[in-house]
XYZ file of C-alpha atoms in Angstrom:
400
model
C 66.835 17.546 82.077
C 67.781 21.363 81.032
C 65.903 22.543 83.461
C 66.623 20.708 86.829
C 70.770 21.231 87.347
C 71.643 18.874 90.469
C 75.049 20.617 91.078
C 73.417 23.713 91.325
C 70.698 21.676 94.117
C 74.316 20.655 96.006
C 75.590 24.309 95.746
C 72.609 25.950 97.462
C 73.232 24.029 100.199
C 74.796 25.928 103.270
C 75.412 24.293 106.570
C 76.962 26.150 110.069
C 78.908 24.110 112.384
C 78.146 24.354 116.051
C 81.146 26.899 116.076
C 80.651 28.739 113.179
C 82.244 26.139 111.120
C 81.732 25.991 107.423
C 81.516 22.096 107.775
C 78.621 20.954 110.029
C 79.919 19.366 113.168
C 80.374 16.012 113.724
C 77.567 13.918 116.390
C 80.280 11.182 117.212
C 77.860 9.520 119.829
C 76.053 6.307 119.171
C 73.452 7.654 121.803
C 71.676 11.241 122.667
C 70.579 11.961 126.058
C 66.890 14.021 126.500
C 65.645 16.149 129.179
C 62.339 14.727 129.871
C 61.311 11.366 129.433
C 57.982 12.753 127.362
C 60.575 13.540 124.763
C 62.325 10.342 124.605
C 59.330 8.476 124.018
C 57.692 11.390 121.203
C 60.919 10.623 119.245
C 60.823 6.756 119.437
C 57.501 7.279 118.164
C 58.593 9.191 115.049
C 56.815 12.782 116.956
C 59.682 14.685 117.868
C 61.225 16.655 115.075
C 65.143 17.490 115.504
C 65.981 15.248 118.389
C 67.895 12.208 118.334
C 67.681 8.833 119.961
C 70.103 6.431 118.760
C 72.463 6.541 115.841
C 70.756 3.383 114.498
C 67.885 5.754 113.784
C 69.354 8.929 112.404
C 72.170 11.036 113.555
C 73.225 14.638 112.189
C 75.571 13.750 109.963
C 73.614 10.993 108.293
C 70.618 13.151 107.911
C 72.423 16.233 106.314
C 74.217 14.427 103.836
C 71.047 12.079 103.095
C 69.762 15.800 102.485
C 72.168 16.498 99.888
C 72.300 13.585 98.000
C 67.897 14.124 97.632
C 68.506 17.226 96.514
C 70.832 15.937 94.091
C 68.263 13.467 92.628
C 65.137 15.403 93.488
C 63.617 13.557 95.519
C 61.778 14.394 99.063
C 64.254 12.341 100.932
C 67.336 9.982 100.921
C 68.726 7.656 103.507
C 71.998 6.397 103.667
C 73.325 3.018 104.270
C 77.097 1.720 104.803
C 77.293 0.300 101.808
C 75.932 0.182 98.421
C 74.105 -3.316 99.215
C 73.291 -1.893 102.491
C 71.039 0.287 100.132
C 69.868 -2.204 97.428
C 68.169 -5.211 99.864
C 66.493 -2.765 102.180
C 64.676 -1.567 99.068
C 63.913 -4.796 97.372
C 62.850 -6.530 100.956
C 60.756 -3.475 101.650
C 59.028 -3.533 98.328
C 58.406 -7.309 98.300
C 57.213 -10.098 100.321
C 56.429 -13.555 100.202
C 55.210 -14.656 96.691
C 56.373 -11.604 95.352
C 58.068 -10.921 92.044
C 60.883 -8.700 90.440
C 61.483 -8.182 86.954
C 65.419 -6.944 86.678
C 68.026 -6.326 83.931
C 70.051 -9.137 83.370
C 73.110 -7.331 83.243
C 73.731 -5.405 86.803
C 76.148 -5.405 89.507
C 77.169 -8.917 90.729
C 76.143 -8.335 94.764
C 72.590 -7.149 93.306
C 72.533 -10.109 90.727
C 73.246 -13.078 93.788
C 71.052 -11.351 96.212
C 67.781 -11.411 93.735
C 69.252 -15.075 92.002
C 70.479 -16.555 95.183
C 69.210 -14.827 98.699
C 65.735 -13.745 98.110
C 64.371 -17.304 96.897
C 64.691 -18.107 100.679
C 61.616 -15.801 101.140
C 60.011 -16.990 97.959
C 60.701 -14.002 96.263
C 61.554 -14.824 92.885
C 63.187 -12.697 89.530
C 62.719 -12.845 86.352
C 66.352 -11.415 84.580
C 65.638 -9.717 81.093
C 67.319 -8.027 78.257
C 66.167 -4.259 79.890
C 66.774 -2.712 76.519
C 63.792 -4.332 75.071
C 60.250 -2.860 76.756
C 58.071 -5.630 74.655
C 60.217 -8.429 76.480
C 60.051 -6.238 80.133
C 56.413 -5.823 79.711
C 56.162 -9.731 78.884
C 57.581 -11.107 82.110
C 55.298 -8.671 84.051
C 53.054 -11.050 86.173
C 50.274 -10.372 89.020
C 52.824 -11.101 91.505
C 55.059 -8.375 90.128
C 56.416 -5.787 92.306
C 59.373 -4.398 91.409
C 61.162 -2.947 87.907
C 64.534 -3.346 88.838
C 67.469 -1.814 86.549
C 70.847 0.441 86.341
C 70.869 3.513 84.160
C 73.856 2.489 82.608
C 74.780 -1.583 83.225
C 77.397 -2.931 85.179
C 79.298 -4.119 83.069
C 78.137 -4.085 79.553
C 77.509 -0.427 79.822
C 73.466 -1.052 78.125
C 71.342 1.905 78.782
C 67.778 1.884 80.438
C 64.951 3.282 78.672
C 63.432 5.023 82.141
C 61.141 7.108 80.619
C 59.685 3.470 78.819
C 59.896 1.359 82.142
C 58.728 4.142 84.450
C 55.202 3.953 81.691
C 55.167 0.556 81.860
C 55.755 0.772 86.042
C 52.807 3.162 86.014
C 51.082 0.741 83.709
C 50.948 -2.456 85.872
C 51.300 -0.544 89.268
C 54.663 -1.346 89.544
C 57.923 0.605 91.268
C 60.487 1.449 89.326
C 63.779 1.316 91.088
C 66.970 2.383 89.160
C 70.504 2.200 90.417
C 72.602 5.322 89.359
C 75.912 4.437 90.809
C 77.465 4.933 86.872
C 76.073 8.324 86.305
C 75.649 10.803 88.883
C 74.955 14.088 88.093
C 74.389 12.666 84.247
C 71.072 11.274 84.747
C 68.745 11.739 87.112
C 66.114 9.275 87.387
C 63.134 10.185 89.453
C 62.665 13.190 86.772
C 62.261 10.760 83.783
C 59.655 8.513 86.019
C 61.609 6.584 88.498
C 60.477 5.688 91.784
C 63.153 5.275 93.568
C 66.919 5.950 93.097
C 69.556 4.246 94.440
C 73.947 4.827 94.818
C 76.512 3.330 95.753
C 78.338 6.124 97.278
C 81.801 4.243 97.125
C 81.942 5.015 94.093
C 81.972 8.346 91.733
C 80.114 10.148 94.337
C 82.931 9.998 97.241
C 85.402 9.141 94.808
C 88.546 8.864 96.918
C 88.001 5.156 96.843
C 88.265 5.130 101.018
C 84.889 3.793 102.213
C 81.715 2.218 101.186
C 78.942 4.037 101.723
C 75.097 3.818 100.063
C 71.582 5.632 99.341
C 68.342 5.566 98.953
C 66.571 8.359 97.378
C 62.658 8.398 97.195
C 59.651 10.299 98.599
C 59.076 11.042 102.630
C 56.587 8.350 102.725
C 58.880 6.146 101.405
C 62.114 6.950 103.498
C 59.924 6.941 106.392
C 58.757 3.274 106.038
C 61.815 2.228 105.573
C 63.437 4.112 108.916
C 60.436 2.862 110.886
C 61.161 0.863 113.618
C 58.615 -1.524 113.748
C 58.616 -2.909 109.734
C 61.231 -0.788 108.035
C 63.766 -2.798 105.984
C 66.740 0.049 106.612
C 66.194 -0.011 110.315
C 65.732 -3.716 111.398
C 68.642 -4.743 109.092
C 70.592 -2.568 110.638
C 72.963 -1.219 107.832
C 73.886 2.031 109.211
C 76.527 4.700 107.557
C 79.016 6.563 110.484
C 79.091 9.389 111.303
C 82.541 10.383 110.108
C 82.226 8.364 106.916
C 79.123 10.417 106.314
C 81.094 13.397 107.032
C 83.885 12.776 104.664
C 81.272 11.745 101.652
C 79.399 15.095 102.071
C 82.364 17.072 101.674
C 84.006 14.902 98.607
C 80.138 15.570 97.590
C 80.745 18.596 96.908
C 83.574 18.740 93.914
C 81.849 15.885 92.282
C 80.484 18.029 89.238
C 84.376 19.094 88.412
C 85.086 15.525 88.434
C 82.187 13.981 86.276
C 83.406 16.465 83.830
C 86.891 15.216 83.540
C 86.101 11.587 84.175
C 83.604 11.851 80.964
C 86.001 13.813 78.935
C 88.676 11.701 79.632
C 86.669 8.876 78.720
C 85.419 10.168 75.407
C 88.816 10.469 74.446
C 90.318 7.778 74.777
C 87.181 6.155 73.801
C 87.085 7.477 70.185
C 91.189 6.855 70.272
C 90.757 3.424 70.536
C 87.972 3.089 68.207
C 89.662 4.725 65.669
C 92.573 2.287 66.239
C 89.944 -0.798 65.530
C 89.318 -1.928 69.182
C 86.018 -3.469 69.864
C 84.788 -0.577 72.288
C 82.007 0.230 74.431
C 81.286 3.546 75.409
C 77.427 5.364 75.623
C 79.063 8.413 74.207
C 80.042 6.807 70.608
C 78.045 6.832 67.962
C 78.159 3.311 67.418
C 76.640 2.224 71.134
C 73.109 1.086 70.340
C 71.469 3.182 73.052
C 73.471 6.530 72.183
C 70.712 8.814 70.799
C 68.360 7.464 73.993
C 71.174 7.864 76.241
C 71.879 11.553 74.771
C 68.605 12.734 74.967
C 68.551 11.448 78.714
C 71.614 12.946 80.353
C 72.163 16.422 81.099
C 75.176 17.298 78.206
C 77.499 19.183 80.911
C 78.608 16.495 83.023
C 79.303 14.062 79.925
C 78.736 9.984 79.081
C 80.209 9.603 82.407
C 83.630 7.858 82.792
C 82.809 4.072 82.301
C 83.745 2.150 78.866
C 84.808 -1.214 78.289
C 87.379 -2.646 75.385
C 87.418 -6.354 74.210
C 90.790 -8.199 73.412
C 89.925 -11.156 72.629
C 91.545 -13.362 76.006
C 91.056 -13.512 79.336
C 95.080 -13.766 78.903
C 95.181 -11.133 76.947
C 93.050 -9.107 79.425
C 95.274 -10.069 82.046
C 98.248 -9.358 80.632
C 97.864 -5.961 79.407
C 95.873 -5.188 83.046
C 99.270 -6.070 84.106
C 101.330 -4.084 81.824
C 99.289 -1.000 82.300
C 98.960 -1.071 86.501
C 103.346 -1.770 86.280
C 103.434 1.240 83.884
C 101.709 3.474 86.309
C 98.522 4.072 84.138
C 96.078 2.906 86.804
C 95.266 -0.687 89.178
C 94.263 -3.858 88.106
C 91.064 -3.086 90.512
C 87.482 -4.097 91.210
C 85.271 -0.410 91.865
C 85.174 2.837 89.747
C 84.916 6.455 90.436
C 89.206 6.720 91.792
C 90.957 9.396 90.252
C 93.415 6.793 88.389
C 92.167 4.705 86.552
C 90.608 1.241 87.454
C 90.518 -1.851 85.082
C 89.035 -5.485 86.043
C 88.100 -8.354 83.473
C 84.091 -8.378 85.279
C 83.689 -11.816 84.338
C 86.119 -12.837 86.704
C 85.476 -10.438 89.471
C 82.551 -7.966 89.732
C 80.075 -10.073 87.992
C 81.528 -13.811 88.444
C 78.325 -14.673 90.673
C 76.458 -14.657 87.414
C 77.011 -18.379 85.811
C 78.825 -18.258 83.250
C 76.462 -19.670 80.590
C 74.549 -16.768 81.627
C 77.586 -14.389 81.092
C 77.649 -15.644 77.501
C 74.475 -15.102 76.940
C 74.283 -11.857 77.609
C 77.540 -10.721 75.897
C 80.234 -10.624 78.479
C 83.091 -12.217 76.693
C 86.240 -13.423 78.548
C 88.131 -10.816 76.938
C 86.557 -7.615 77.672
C 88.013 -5.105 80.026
C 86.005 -3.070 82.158
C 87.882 0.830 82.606
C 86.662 3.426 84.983
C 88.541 6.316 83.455
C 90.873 8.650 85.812
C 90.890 12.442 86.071
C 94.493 12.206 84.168
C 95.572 16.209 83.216
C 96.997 15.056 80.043
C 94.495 12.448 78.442
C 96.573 12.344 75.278
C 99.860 11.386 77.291
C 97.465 8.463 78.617
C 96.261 7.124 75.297
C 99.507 6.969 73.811
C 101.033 4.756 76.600
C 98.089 2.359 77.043
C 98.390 2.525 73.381
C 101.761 1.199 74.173
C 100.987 -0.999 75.896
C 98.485 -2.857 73.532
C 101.321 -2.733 71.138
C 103.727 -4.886 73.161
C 101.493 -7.432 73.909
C 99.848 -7.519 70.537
C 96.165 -5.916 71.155
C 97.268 -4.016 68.605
C-alpha cells in the first residue's frame, strides 16, 4: 500500500469547464442530439468515442466522476449507479446466472444480505453466508457452481476485517471473482491492489459525506465496466439504475476533501475508542489492539488516512441502547441515525435497523447482541470535549 497513494490519484486530476471553469460543466440533458445519423448509430454500437446518446448510457458528469473514483481504487474503470444497491445487484446478477452460487460474509450490509438471502433465489441463485474471517471455512463452501467471493473490507456492523489478500488466492484458486465492498474504508484500503476483482461503494456514505444523496460504484477493469454498460446483456444498463447528473456533480466535488476527512473521522474515532476502553466498555474498533483482525487490518491499510471512523460499543440493552441514543442526539452529540460518513456523528442499534433483514437467530449467531451500538464518528474539532459528554451521558443512565 506505501506505494500507490489514492488521494494523490484524485489530486492529479484536472478538469476545464466549457467556460474555463475549474468545475467541469454540467450535461443536464437526458438526450444528445448528433449531426449525422452514421454517428448515432456508431455510438449505440459502443464505436463512437466521446459522443453521447442517452443519459441512460453515460453522460459527462457520470463518466468524469466514475473516472475519479477508478483512479481512486486503481482500477481501469468505474461506473456509477444511484445508489449503493444500484451498484451491488448489477454486479452479483452480472456475475451469476441460473444455478449459480455465491459464497458471502455473513456479516454485511442488510440491503446486500436480503437481496442474496431473499431476491436472488427467484433466479436460483443461491448463497452460502460464512464466518469471512476464517479462509479454511470460505474455501469449504466453495462448490462447482461457485461464482462469486462476496465480502466488505471492514463488516457492517460487527466491524470483522477481510483477509483480501487470502480470498483474492483462494478466488484465483477456484476461478472465482472476488468482489469486496469498501463503503467503510475509503482511501484506507484499497482492494483491487491486495487481489480484488472488483470494488464496490456506496457513495452516500464517507465518500460524499454531506449525507444529501445516495449515490454508488463499481470499480473494475474496461472489460468489465463495459459488459456491464452494454446494452444488449449488461446488468447496469437494463436495470436501469442510473446516477444524475447533478448528484454526480456534487459527489465529485465533496470527492475531493475526502482525504482531510478520513483523517479526522479515524482520529476521532481512535480516541474516543481507546477512551472508552479504558473506561471498561465492551468496544469494537479495528484500530485497538484488542480487535482480533488488528495486525491484518494494519498491515492492509495505508497508515495516513487511519482505522477509518466506524466502532461499535455494547451496553448490554436494547433499552439501554435506546436510551443513551436518546440522551446523546438531545445533548447535541450527534442523531439517532441509520448511514455513516456525516460530519456529526451517527449512532443506530443495527439489529433493529441496518441489519434487521437478517433473522434474528442468525444475528445471534454471529455476535450482534441487542445491546451494541453502531457509531460513525464525526469530524468534532475538540474530540476530548466529545468524550467527556457522551461520557456523561453513560453516567446518567448507568452505562457507566
Amino acid at each position: 500500500m506505501s506505494t500507490f497513494n489514492p488521494a494523490d490519484k484524485i489530486q492529479d486530476l484536472q478538469y476545464f469547464g466549457e467556460f474555463g471553469g475549474v468545475n467541469p460543466s454540467i450535461s443536464d440533458s437526458s438526450t444528445y442530439t448528433f449531426l449525422s445519423a452514421k454517428t448515432m448509430f456508431d455510438t449505440f454500437e459502443g464505436n463512437a468515442e466521446g459522443c453521447y446518446l442517452y443519459s441512460r448510457h453515460s453522460s459527462p458528469m457520470n463518466l468524469y466522476l466514475g473516472q475519479a473514483l477508478a483512479a481512486m481504487e486503481g482500477t481501469e474503470a468505474a461506473n456509477v449507479a444511484a445508489s449503493g444497491m444500484g451498484a451491488i445487484t448489477p454486479v452479483l446478477l452480472q456475475f451469476c446466472g441460473a444455478g449459480d452460487h455465491v459464497v458471502s460474509s455473513r456479516t454485511i450490509y442488510g440491503g446486500t444480505y436480503a437481496f442474496l438471502k431473499n431476491f436472488t433465489p427467484k433466479f436460483n441463485i443461491h448463497t452460502s453466508f460464512v464466518d469471512i474471517t476464517k479462509l479454511d471455512v470460505v474455501e469449504a463452501s466453495i462448490t462447482p457452481a461457485t461464482k462469486v467471493l462476496y465480502c466488505e473490507t471492514v463488516s457492517n456492523p460487527l466491524l470483522e476485517v477481510a483477509d483480501i489478500e487470502g480470498l483474492a488466492q483462494i478466488a484465483k484458486k477456484y476461478n472465482l471473482k472476488l468482489v469486496v465492498d469498501n463503503t467503510f474504508s475509503p482511501l484506507s484500503v484499497a482492494p483491487v491492489q491486495l487481489g480484488a476483482d472488483v470494488v464496490i461503494h456506496s457513495l452516500t456514505k464517507f465518500i460524499n459525506g454531506s449525507s444529501d444523496t445516495v449515490g454508488g460504484v463499481i470499480c473494475g477493469t474496461q472489460q468489465f465496466i463495459d459488459d456491464l454498460r452494454n446494452v444488449n446483456n449488461g446488468a447496469s444498463m437494463l436495470l436501469g439504475p442510473t446516477m444524475d447528473s447533478l448528484r454526480s456533480a456534487s459527489i465529485l466535488k465533496n470527492l475531493r476533501t475526502l482525504h482531510i476527512r478520513m483523517k479526522q473521522h479515524s482520529h476521532n474515532a481512535m480516541y474516543l475508542a481507546q477512551k472508552f476502553e479504558q473506561d471498561g466498555l465492551k468496544v469494537v474498533y479495528p484500530g485497538l489492539a484488542s480487535h482480533p483482525s488488528h495486525n491484518l487490518y494494519k498491515g492492509m491499510i495505508n497508515s495516513e488516512y487511519g482505522f477509518g471512523g466506524m466502532m461499535t460499543i455494547d451496553v448490554g440493552t436494547l433499552d439501554k441502547a435506546n436510551e443513551l441514543m436518546e440522551l446523546m442526539q438531545n445533548k447535541n452529540l450527534g442523531y439517532l441515525a441509520v448511514s455513516l460518513g456525516f460530519y456529526k456523528t451517527l449512532f443506530s442499534a443495527p439489529g433493529t435497523s441496518t441489519s434487521s433483514e437478517i433473522p434474528l437467530d442468525e444475528q445471534k449467531e454471529m455476535g450482534l447482541t441487542d445491546g451494541l451500538i453502531r457509531m460513525s464518528i464525526g469530524l468534532d474539532n475538540d474530540i476530548e470535549r466529545t468524550y467527556h459528554s457522551m461520557k456523561t451521558c453513560m453516567k446518567e443512565i448507568g452505562v457507566l
